[in-house]
Tab-separated table of C-alpha atoms in Angstrom:
chain	number	residue	atom	x	y	z
X	14	MET	CA	38.683	-2.885	-16.580
X	15	ALA	CA	36.054	-1.456	-18.192
X	16	ILE	CA	33.079	-4.159	-19.178
X	17	LYS	CA	31.776	-3.830	-22.443
X	18	LYS	CA	28.242	-3.656	-23.233
X	19	ASN	CA	26.428	-6.842	-24.450
X	20	ILE	CA	29.536	-9.013	-23.708
X	21	LYS	CA	28.881	-12.584	-24.700
X	22	PHE	CA	27.943	-15.297	-22.051
X	23	ASP	CA	27.200	-18.967	-22.455
X	24	LEU	CA	23.325	-20.367	-22.022
X	25	PRO	CA	23.032	-23.362	-19.667
X	26	ILE	CA	20.657	-25.646	-21.443
X	27	GLY	CA	20.315	-29.400	-21.178
X	28	GLY	CA	23.150	-29.821	-19.098
X	29	ILE	CA	25.802	-27.859	-20.891
X	30	ARG	CA	26.678	-24.028	-21.406
X	31	ALA	CA	25.838	-23.209	-24.881
X	32	LYS	CA	28.082	-20.971	-26.873
X	33	ASN	CA	26.234	-20.827	-30.206
X	34	MET	CA	23.110	-22.168	-32.170
X	35	GLN	CA	24.390	-25.566	-32.965
X	36	GLU	CA	24.700	-26.204	-29.265
X	37	ILE	CA	21.297	-25.129	-28.513
X	38	ARG	CA	19.976	-27.243	-31.251
X	39	GLU	CA	21.530	-30.425	-30.110
X	40	HIS	CA	20.442	-29.663	-26.136
X	41	PHE	CA	16.984	-28.106	-27.002
X	42	THR	CA	14.755	-28.281	-23.616
X	43	LEU	CA	12.000	-27.011	-22.328
X	44	GLU	CA	14.455	-24.433	-20.504
X	45	ILE	CA	14.509	-22.480	-23.636
X	46	LEU	CA	10.684	-21.745	-22.770
X	47	GLU	CA	11.683	-20.222	-19.491
X	48	TYR	CA	14.683	-18.122	-20.942
X	49	ALA	CA	12.481	-16.593	-23.529
X	50	ARG	CA	10.161	-15.674	-20.930
X	51	ASN	CA	12.242	-13.910	-18.389
X	52	GLY	CA	14.494	-12.138	-21.101
X	53	THR	CA	17.738	-14.339	-20.895
X	54	LEU	CA	17.346	-15.689	-24.313
X	55	VAL	CA	16.980	-12.147	-25.782
X	56	LYS	CA	20.032	-11.087	-23.878
X	57	TRP	CA	22.153	-14.150	-25.156
X	58	LEU	CA	20.909	-13.379	-29.044
X	59	ARG	CA	21.734	-9.765	-28.795
X	60	SER	CA	25.129	-10.554	-27.041
X	61	ARG	CA	25.914	-12.889	-30.052
X	62	LYS	CA	24.574	-10.355	-32.589
X	63	LEU	CA	22.011	-12.791	-34.080
X	64	GLU	CA	19.761	-9.856	-34.973
X	65	ASP	CA	17.610	-12.295	-37.322
X	66	GLU	CA	17.107	-14.700	-34.413
X	67	LEU	CA	16.373	-11.608	-31.981
X	68	THR	CA	13.804	-10.036	-33.785
X	69	ALA	CA	11.743	-13.330	-34.544
X	70	VAL	CA	12.020	-14.390	-30.843
X	71	GLN	CA	11.049	-10.890	-29.813
X	72	ALA	CA	7.904	-11.132	-32.030
X	73	LEU	CA	7.126	-14.425	-30.050
X	74	LEU	CA	6.853	-13.150	-26.565
X	75	GLU	CA	3.365	-12.196	-26.598
X	76	LEU	CA	2.057	-15.745	-27.603
X	77	ASP	CA	1.106	-18.339	-25.217
X	78	ASP	CA	3.372	-21.154	-23.796
X	79	ASP	CA	2.210	-23.576	-26.891
X	80	ALA	CA	2.608	-21.264	-29.419
X	81	LEU	CA	5.873	-19.618	-28.114
X	82	PHE	CA	7.553	-23.124	-27.852
X	83	SER	CA	6.317	-24.185	-31.555
X	84	GLY	CA	7.702	-20.738	-32.618
X	85	LEU	CA	11.094	-21.347	-30.778
X	86	CYS	CA	11.517	-24.361	-32.254
X	87	THR	CA	11.046	-22.880	-35.715
X	88	VAL	CA	13.650	-20.131	-34.946
X	89	PHE	CA	16.204	-22.691	-33.745
X	90	SER	CA	15.213	-25.336	-36.609
X	91	VAL	CA	14.402	-27.844	-34.118
X	92	SER	CA	11.544	-30.330	-34.783
X	93	PRO	CA	8.728	-30.072	-31.800
X	94	ARG	CA	9.576	-33.289	-30.118
X	95	GLN	CA	6.556	-35.223	-29.024
X	96	ASN	CA	7.859	-35.733	-25.500
X	97	LEU	CA	8.476	-31.936	-24.963
X	98	LEU	CA	5.107	-30.958	-25.804
X	99	THR	CA	3.817	-33.570	-23.491
X	100	ALA	CA	5.735	-32.606	-20.512
X	101	LEU	CA	4.717	-28.960	-21.359
X	102	ALA	CA	0.855	-30.377	-21.096
X	103	GLN	CA	1.788	-31.998	-17.818
X	104	LEU	CA	3.316	-28.798	-16.399
X	105	ARG	CA	0.426	-27.007	-17.157
X	106	GLY	CA	-1.959	-29.437	-15.764
X	107	GLU	CA	-0.042	-29.278	-12.483
X	108	PHE	CA	-0.259	-25.674	-12.390
X	109	ASN	CA	-3.802	-25.911	-12.966
X	110	ALA	CA	-4.241	-28.140	-9.922
X	111	ALA	CA	-2.279	-25.967	-7.672
X	112	LYS	CA	-4.641	-23.090	-8.293
X	113	VAL	CA	-6.938	-22.128	-5.399
X	114	ASP	CA	-10.664	-21.525	-6.227
X	115	VAL	CA	-11.031	-18.785	-3.567
X	116	SER	CA	-9.427	-15.236	-4.759
X	117	PRO	CA	-7.521	-13.211	-2.206
X	118	ARG	CA	-10.082	-10.529	-2.353
X	119	GLN	CA	-12.845	-13.208	-1.570
X	120	ASN	CA	-10.662	-14.068	1.568
X	121	LEU	CA	-10.504	-10.589	2.115
X	122	LEU	CA	-14.084	-9.982	2.272
X	123	THR	CA	-14.992	-12.915	4.484
X	124	ALA	CA	-12.544	-11.371	6.809
X	125	LEU	CA	-14.184	-8.014	6.941
X	126	ALA	CA	-17.443	-9.181	7.365
X	127	GLN	CA	-16.050	-11.222	10.411
X	128	LEU	CA	-14.263	-8.163	11.828
X	129	ARG	CA	-17.741	-6.324	11.312
X	130	GLY	CA	-19.528	-8.687	13.489
X	131	GLU	CA	-16.765	-8.246	16.309
X	132	PHE	CA	-17.046	-4.495	16.007
X	133	ASN	CA	-20.760	-4.810	16.763
X	134	ALA	CA	-20.420	-7.192	19.617
X	135	ALA	CA	-17.916	-4.484	21.082
X	136	LYS	CA	-19.841	-1.706	20.689
X	137	VAL	CA	-22.681	-3.149	23.049
X	138	GLY	CA	-22.013	-1.532	26.657
X	139	ILE	CA	-19.556	1.045	25.584
X	140	LYS	CA	-21.484	4.183	26.095
X	141	PRO	CA	-22.702	3.034	29.569
X	142	ARG	CA	-19.045	2.453	30.477
X	143	GLU	CA	-17.820	5.632	29.154
X	144	LYS	CA	-20.389	7.417	31.294
X	145	THR	CA	-19.307	5.256	34.334
X	146	LEU	CA	-15.884	6.563	33.807
X	147	GLU	CA	-16.779	9.807	33.532
X	148	ARG	CA	-18.582	9.623	36.849
X	149	ALA	CA	-15.704	8.099	38.393
X	150	LEU	CA	-13.048	10.804	37.173
X	151	SER	CA	-15.655	13.923	38.278
X	152	GLU	CA	-15.995	12.149	41.555
X	153	LEU	CA	-12.186	11.718	42.152
X	154	ALA	CA	-11.587	15.216	40.812
X	155	ARG	CA	-14.335	16.390	43.563
X	156	SER	CA	-12.571	13.911	46.168
X	157	VAL	CA	-9.277	15.595	45.618
X	158	SER	CA	-10.288	19.320	45.869
X	159	ILE	CA	-12.133	18.707	49.085
X	160	ALA	CA	-8.926	16.908	50.437
X	161	SER	CA	-7.003	19.924	49.333
X	162	ASN	CA	-8.871	22.592	50.927
X	163	ASN	CA	-9.521	20.497	54.032
X	164	SER	CA	-6.456	19.168	54.962
X	165	GLY	CA	-6.609	20.160	58.630
X	166	LEU	CA	-2.672	21.220	58.637
X	167	LYS	CA	-1.142	24.476	59.369
X	168	GLU	CA	0.439	26.337	56.971
X	169	ASP	CA	3.539	25.738	58.692
X	170	ASN	CA	3.242	22.344	58.903
X	171	PHE	CA	6.289	20.151	56.877
X	172	LEU	CA	3.332	17.979	56.066
X	173	THR	CA	1.473	20.691	54.234
X	174	GLN	CA	3.954	21.155	51.092
X	175	ALA	CA	3.874	17.440	50.640
X	176	VAL	CA	0.197	17.199	50.585
X	177	ALA	CA	0.044	20.194	48.214
X	178	ASN	CA	2.548	18.607	46.029
X	179	THR	CA	0.563	15.252	45.925
X	180	ASN	CA	-2.537	17.147	45.031
X	181	GLU	CA	-0.834	18.809	42.528
X	182	LYS	CA	0.328	15.432	40.773
X	183	ILE	CA	-3.231	14.001	41.352
X	184	THR	CA	-4.965	16.867	39.551
X	185	ALA	CA	-2.222	16.711	36.648
X	186	SER	CA	-3.003	13.388	36.265
X	187	LEU	CA	-6.426	13.642	36.197
X	188	ALA	CA	-6.377	16.546	33.672
X	189	LYS	CA	-4.558	14.104	31.364
X	190	TRP	CA	-6.966	11.278	31.798
X	191	ARG	CA	-9.932	13.910	30.847
X	192	ALA	CA	-7.856	15.000	27.868
X	193	ASP	CA	-7.531	11.319	26.728
X	194	VAL	CA	-11.009	10.448	27.183
X	195	SER	CA	-11.738	13.495	25.228
X	196	ARG	CA	-9.751	12.759	22.238
X	197	GLN	CA	-10.946	9.195	22.469
X	198	GLN	CA	-14.488	10.744	22.257
X	199	ARG	CA	-13.712	13.024	19.425
X	200	ASN	CA	-12.495	9.746	17.481
X	201	THR	CA	-15.537	7.871	18.396
X	202	GLU	CA	-17.722	10.744	16.801
X	203	PHE	CA	-15.079	11.141	14.026
X	204	ARG	CA	-15.529	7.631	13.154
X	205	GLU	CA	-19.409	7.371	13.468
X	206	GLN	CA	-19.638	8.347	9.880
X	207	PHE	CA	-17.706	5.372	8.531
X	208	GLY	CA	-20.052	2.963	10.786
X	209	ASP	CA	-18.403	-0.351	12.019
X	210	SER	CA	-15.713	-0.799	10.010
X	211	LEU	CA	-11.889	-0.865	9.924
X	212	LEU	CA	-10.196	2.198	9.191
X	213	VAL	CA	-7.263	1.874	7.369
X	214	TYR	CA	-5.160	4.889	6.775
X	215	VAL	CA	-2.451	5.064	3.631
X	216	CYS	CA	0.368	7.188	3.655
X	217	GLY	CA	3.352	7.713	1.664
X	218	LYS	CA	5.132	9.949	-1.189
X	219	VAL	CA	4.231	10.598	-4.600
X	220	LYS	CA	4.513	7.522	-6.756
X	221	ALA	CA	4.892	5.034	-3.803
X	222	GLY	CA	2.176	2.974	-5.114
X	223	LYS	CA	-0.589	4.213	-2.896
X	224	SER	CA	-3.638	4.401	-5.624
X	225	SER	CA	-2.420	0.996	-6.937
X	226	ILE	CA	-2.531	-0.865	-3.391
X	227	GLY	CA	-6.286	0.998	-2.870
X	228	ASN	CA	-7.300	-0.390	-6.238
X	229	TYR	CA	-6.224	-4.039	-5.477
X	230	VAL	CA	-7.993	-3.824	-2.020
X	231	ALA	CA	-10.692	-2.416	-3.758
X	232	TYR	CA	-10.974	-4.931	-6.952
X	233	GLY	CA	-8.388	-7.220	-6.750
X	234	HIS	CA	-6.421	-5.213	-9.595
X	235	GLY	CA	-3.919	-2.629	-9.070
X	236	ASP	CA	-5.823	-0.631	-12.097
X	237	PRO	CA	-9.026	-2.211	-12.987
X	238	ASN	CA	-11.005	-1.883	-15.976
X	239	ARG	CA	-14.262	-0.533	-16.549
X	240	SER	CA	-15.546	-4.373	-16.844
X	241	ILE	CA	-13.744	-5.263	-13.736
X	242	ILE	CA	-15.343	-2.281	-11.710
X	243	ASP	CA	-18.767	-3.020	-12.855
X	244	ALA	CA	-18.569	-6.964	-12.145
X	245	ALA	CA	-17.398	-6.192	-8.641
X	246	GLU	CA	-19.436	-7.449	-6.167
X	247	PRO	CA	-19.752	-6.163	-3.452
X	248	THR	CA	-19.046	-2.781	-5.043
X	249	PRO	CA	-16.726	-0.362	-3.192
X	250	GLU	CA	-17.998	3.132	-2.641
X	251	PHE	CA	-15.567	5.654	-3.342
X	252	PHE	CA	-15.828	9.209	-1.804
X	253	CYS	CA	-13.621	12.447	-1.872
X	254	GLU	CA	-13.465	14.761	0.871
X	255	ALA	CA	-11.927	18.178	-1.003
X	256	ILE	CA	-10.480	20.912	0.969
X	257	ALA	CA	-10.978	24.060	-1.262
X	258	GLU	CA	-9.414	26.614	0.953
X	259	ASP	CA	-9.485	29.179	-2.163
X	260	ALA	CA	-13.028	28.251	-3.219
X	261	LYS	CA	-14.449	31.922	-2.704
X	262	LYS	CA	-11.226	33.501	-4.274
X	263	PRO	CA	-11.705	34.656	-8.420
X	264	GLU	CA	-9.649	32.600	-10.567
X	265	ALA	CA	-7.719	36.226	-11.275
X	266	GLU	CA	-6.486	36.404	-7.982
X	267	LEU	CA	-5.200	32.740	-7.811
X	268	THR	CA	-1.599	31.923	-8.266
X	269	ALA	CA	-0.190	29.441	-10.786
X	270	ALA	CA	-0.021	27.020	-7.915
X	271	GLU	CA	-3.494	27.512	-6.503
X	272	LEU	CA	-4.896	27.130	-10.088
X	273	GLU	CA	-3.176	23.915	-10.168
X	274	GLU	CA	-4.553	22.780	-6.967
X	275	LYS	CA	-7.862	23.961	-7.777
X	276	ARG	CA	-7.647	21.869	-10.970
X	277	LYS	CA	-6.651	18.886	-8.839
X	278	LEU	CA	-9.710	18.998	-6.699
X	279	ALA	CA	-12.103	19.391	-9.622
X	280	ALA	CA	-10.233	16.454	-10.836
X	281	GLN	CA	-10.520	14.316	-7.788
X	282	ARG	CA	-14.100	15.358	-7.377
X	283	ASN	CA	-15.128	12.944	-10.148
X	284	LEU	CA	-13.712	10.044	-8.203
X	285	ALA	CA	-17.233	8.814	-7.273
X	286	GLU	CA	-17.967	8.559	-10.814
X	287	GLN	CA	-14.686	6.971	-11.890
X	288	ARG	CA	-14.960	4.414	-9.091
X	289	LYS	CA	-11.113	3.968	-8.661
X	290	PHE	CA	-8.129	5.627	-7.806
X	291	ALA	CA	-5.968	7.000	-10.767
X	292	VAL	CA	-2.817	5.148	-11.291
X	293	GLY	CA	0.463	6.856	-12.801
X	294	ALA	CA	-0.497	10.406	-11.531
X	295	CYS	CA	2.229	12.367	-10.836
X	296	GLU	CA	0.373	15.012	-8.627
X	297	ARG	CA	0.066	14.922	-4.858
X	298	THR	CA	-3.367	13.980	-3.955
X	299	ALA	CA	-5.048	17.357	-2.885
X	300	SER	CA	-7.927	15.765	-0.814
X	301	ILE	CA	-8.846	13.222	1.431
X	302	GLN	CA	-10.445	10.351	-0.734
X	303	GLY	CA	-11.047	6.699	-0.082
X	304	PHE	CA	-13.572	4.066	-0.445
X	305	LYS	CA	-16.003	1.732	1.979
X	306	LEU	CA	-16.075	-1.882	1.511
X	307	SER	CA	-17.761	-4.299	3.688
X	308	GLY	CA	-16.408	-3.413	6.868
X	309	LEU	CA	-13.578	-1.527	5.941
X	310	THR	CA	-12.743	2.346	5.328
X	311	TRP	CA	-9.737	3.043	2.839
X	312	ILE	CA	-8.401	6.193	3.180
X	313	ASP	CA	-5.714	7.573	1.011
X	314	SER	CA	-4.032	10.786	2.389
X	315	PRO	CA	-2.903	14.028	1.020
X	316	GLY	CA	0.211	13.524	3.294
X	317	LEU	CA	0.385	14.011	7.105
X	318	HIS	CA	2.500	17.427	6.995
X	319	SER	CA	0.521	19.206	4.499
X	320	ARG	CA	1.546	23.047	4.355
X	321	THR	CA	-1.905	23.981	4.013
X	322	GLU	CA	-3.354	24.171	7.213
X	323	PRO	CA	-6.872	22.784	6.709
X	324	LYS	CA	-5.328	19.602	4.918
X	325	GLY	CA	-2.955	18.515	7.573
X	326	GLU	CA	-5.891	19.159	10.388
X	327	LEU	CA	-8.110	16.763	8.559
X	328	ALA	CA	-5.580	14.165	8.157
X	329	GLN	CA	-4.376	14.447	11.313
X	330	GLY	CA	-8.136	13.596	12.294
X	331	TYR	CA	-8.090	10.420	10.316
X	332	VAL	CA	-4.481	9.483	11.725
X	333	ASP	CA	-5.821	9.895	15.281
X	334	ALA	CA	-8.872	7.866	14.474
X	335	ALA	CA	-7.238	5.214	12.306
X	336	ASP	CA	-6.962	1.534	13.321
X	337	LEU	CA	-3.997	0.659	11.192
X	338	ILE	CA	-1.849	3.015	9.389
X	339	LEU	CA	-0.003	1.707	6.137
X	340	TYR	CA	3.210	3.551	5.048
X	341	SER	CA	3.778	3.086	1.236
X	342	MET	CA	7.196	3.110	-0.007
X	343	SER	CA	8.674	2.321	-3.511
X	344	SER	CA	11.061	-0.374	-3.750
X	345	SER	CA	13.131	2.194	-6.031
X	346	GLN	CA	13.686	4.636	-3.207
X	347	PRO	CA	12.872	3.181	0.233
X	348	GLY	CA	13.833	4.293	3.692
X	349	ARG	CA	14.192	7.982	2.654
X	350	LYS	CA	15.094	10.241	5.658
X	351	THR	CA	11.882	11.691	5.501
X	352	ASP	CA	9.856	8.560	5.501
X	353	LEU	CA	11.622	7.504	8.481
X	354	GLU	CA	11.206	10.433	10.280
X	355	GLU	CA	7.086	10.605	9.400
X	356	ILE	CA	7.158	6.711	10.886
X	357	ALA	CA	8.593	7.387	13.736
X	358	ASP	CA	6.445	10.389	14.501
X	359	LEU	CA	3.344	7.780	14.193
X	360	LEU	CA	5.143	5.291	16.354
X	361	GLN	CA	5.443	7.850	19.229
X	362	LYS	CA	1.660	8.368	19.027
X	363	GLY	CA	1.333	4.792	19.699
X	364	LYS	CA	-0.182	4.406	16.332
X	365	ARG	CA	0.042	0.713	14.654
X	366	VAL	CA	2.081	1.176	11.571
X	367	GLU	CA	2.825	-1.268	8.832
X	368	VAL	CA	5.347	-0.581	6.005
X	369	VAL	CA	4.525	-1.553	2.268
X	370	ILE	CA	7.360	-1.907	-0.148
X	371	THR	CA	5.484	-1.503	-3.422
X	372	ARG	CA	6.728	-2.311	-7.038
X	373	CYS	CA	8.792	-5.485	-5.717
X	374	ASP	CA	7.405	-7.525	-8.265
X	375	MET	CA	8.496	-5.532	-11.111
X	376	THR	CA	11.406	-6.617	-12.021
X	377	ASP	CA	14.173	-5.702	-14.840
X	378	VAL	CA	17.387	-8.010	-14.973
X	379	ASP	CA	20.312	-5.332	-14.948
X	380	GLU	CA	22.696	-6.080	-17.898
X	381	MET	CA	25.607	-5.108	-16.129
X	382	MET	CA	24.697	-7.212	-13.402
X	383	LEU	CA	24.161	-9.930	-15.613
X	384	GLU	CA	27.568	-9.424	-17.500
X	385	ASN	CA	29.370	-9.652	-14.107
X	386	TRP	CA	27.582	-12.708	-12.932
X	387	PHE	CA	28.616	-14.682	-16.235
X	388	LEU	CA	32.213	-13.219	-16.013
X	389	LYS	CA	32.769	-14.631	-12.257
X	390	SER	CA	31.040	-18.107	-13.271
């Protein structure tokens, strides 16, 4: 059976299910304030085709709680009862008393400062240990070589092949160990430009909320305005590492896609001046960009599998050196096949990955779902 739009439903208030304005007046409680804030009252008025009251309520929604409640009393021709106003003031007082003085950003900065101290402590003695490990590997390789060449066994001895196979396995293991050490050294050298900081690499698809997450970590706001940015203490240091493969090409020889890429790069070079990530932009990040903040280096990626080779190589360098990878997905399209494939690839490489589902706090009541719910109740 087809369900009509704006089907009537009863409004639970004051212990009853109100069907009309008169029943709301007779059982008027603070519940009406919550219904106004979450949109239920607007839907109820629209379903009852009470256009004048609907317009009046919508005009009140930008007001604070006191003014909104007073306005609702006027719309429903209810005299503001003193006990209701007193209860509202009491609720506000309880809410204010429950507030925590320390902001989430301050907690983050405190934790990062502690982490920076741990980094400094861990650095002591690392270089000597690396040299000790390198000497041990070299000595082991030399011993294996000597043993292989001086086994004293004849070629027709049945143990000769067994010794040769064992030496081959040892040599292969040594080569792998050396490759691991070399890769770790490259990562260490790569990280030196960021000092003693936690390197967080953020990746995800377009419109996955990466920019908002980065701004929130930097400032405590998803899209900070200039006053918030100027007042931030300590101040995040934004940077942009552009990859302009076609910089030497005359513009006349560039394709439309290359011209668009060049425009993106030019815009992102202003990141240091803007001191925040652009929110709501549709284009894919065309560079490595990020910020440094009190023991944290935050990297916003151009994508792990970029078709442009220099981008892909540079992005992979950050992935290899990252302490933590955040993979961002929008709650509107979570768990897409390509997302899961990239996450699986990162996990197979032994990286620590945390999945972040963004925009979960941006809710909108689906009218059809609401109508279905009231039909069943």
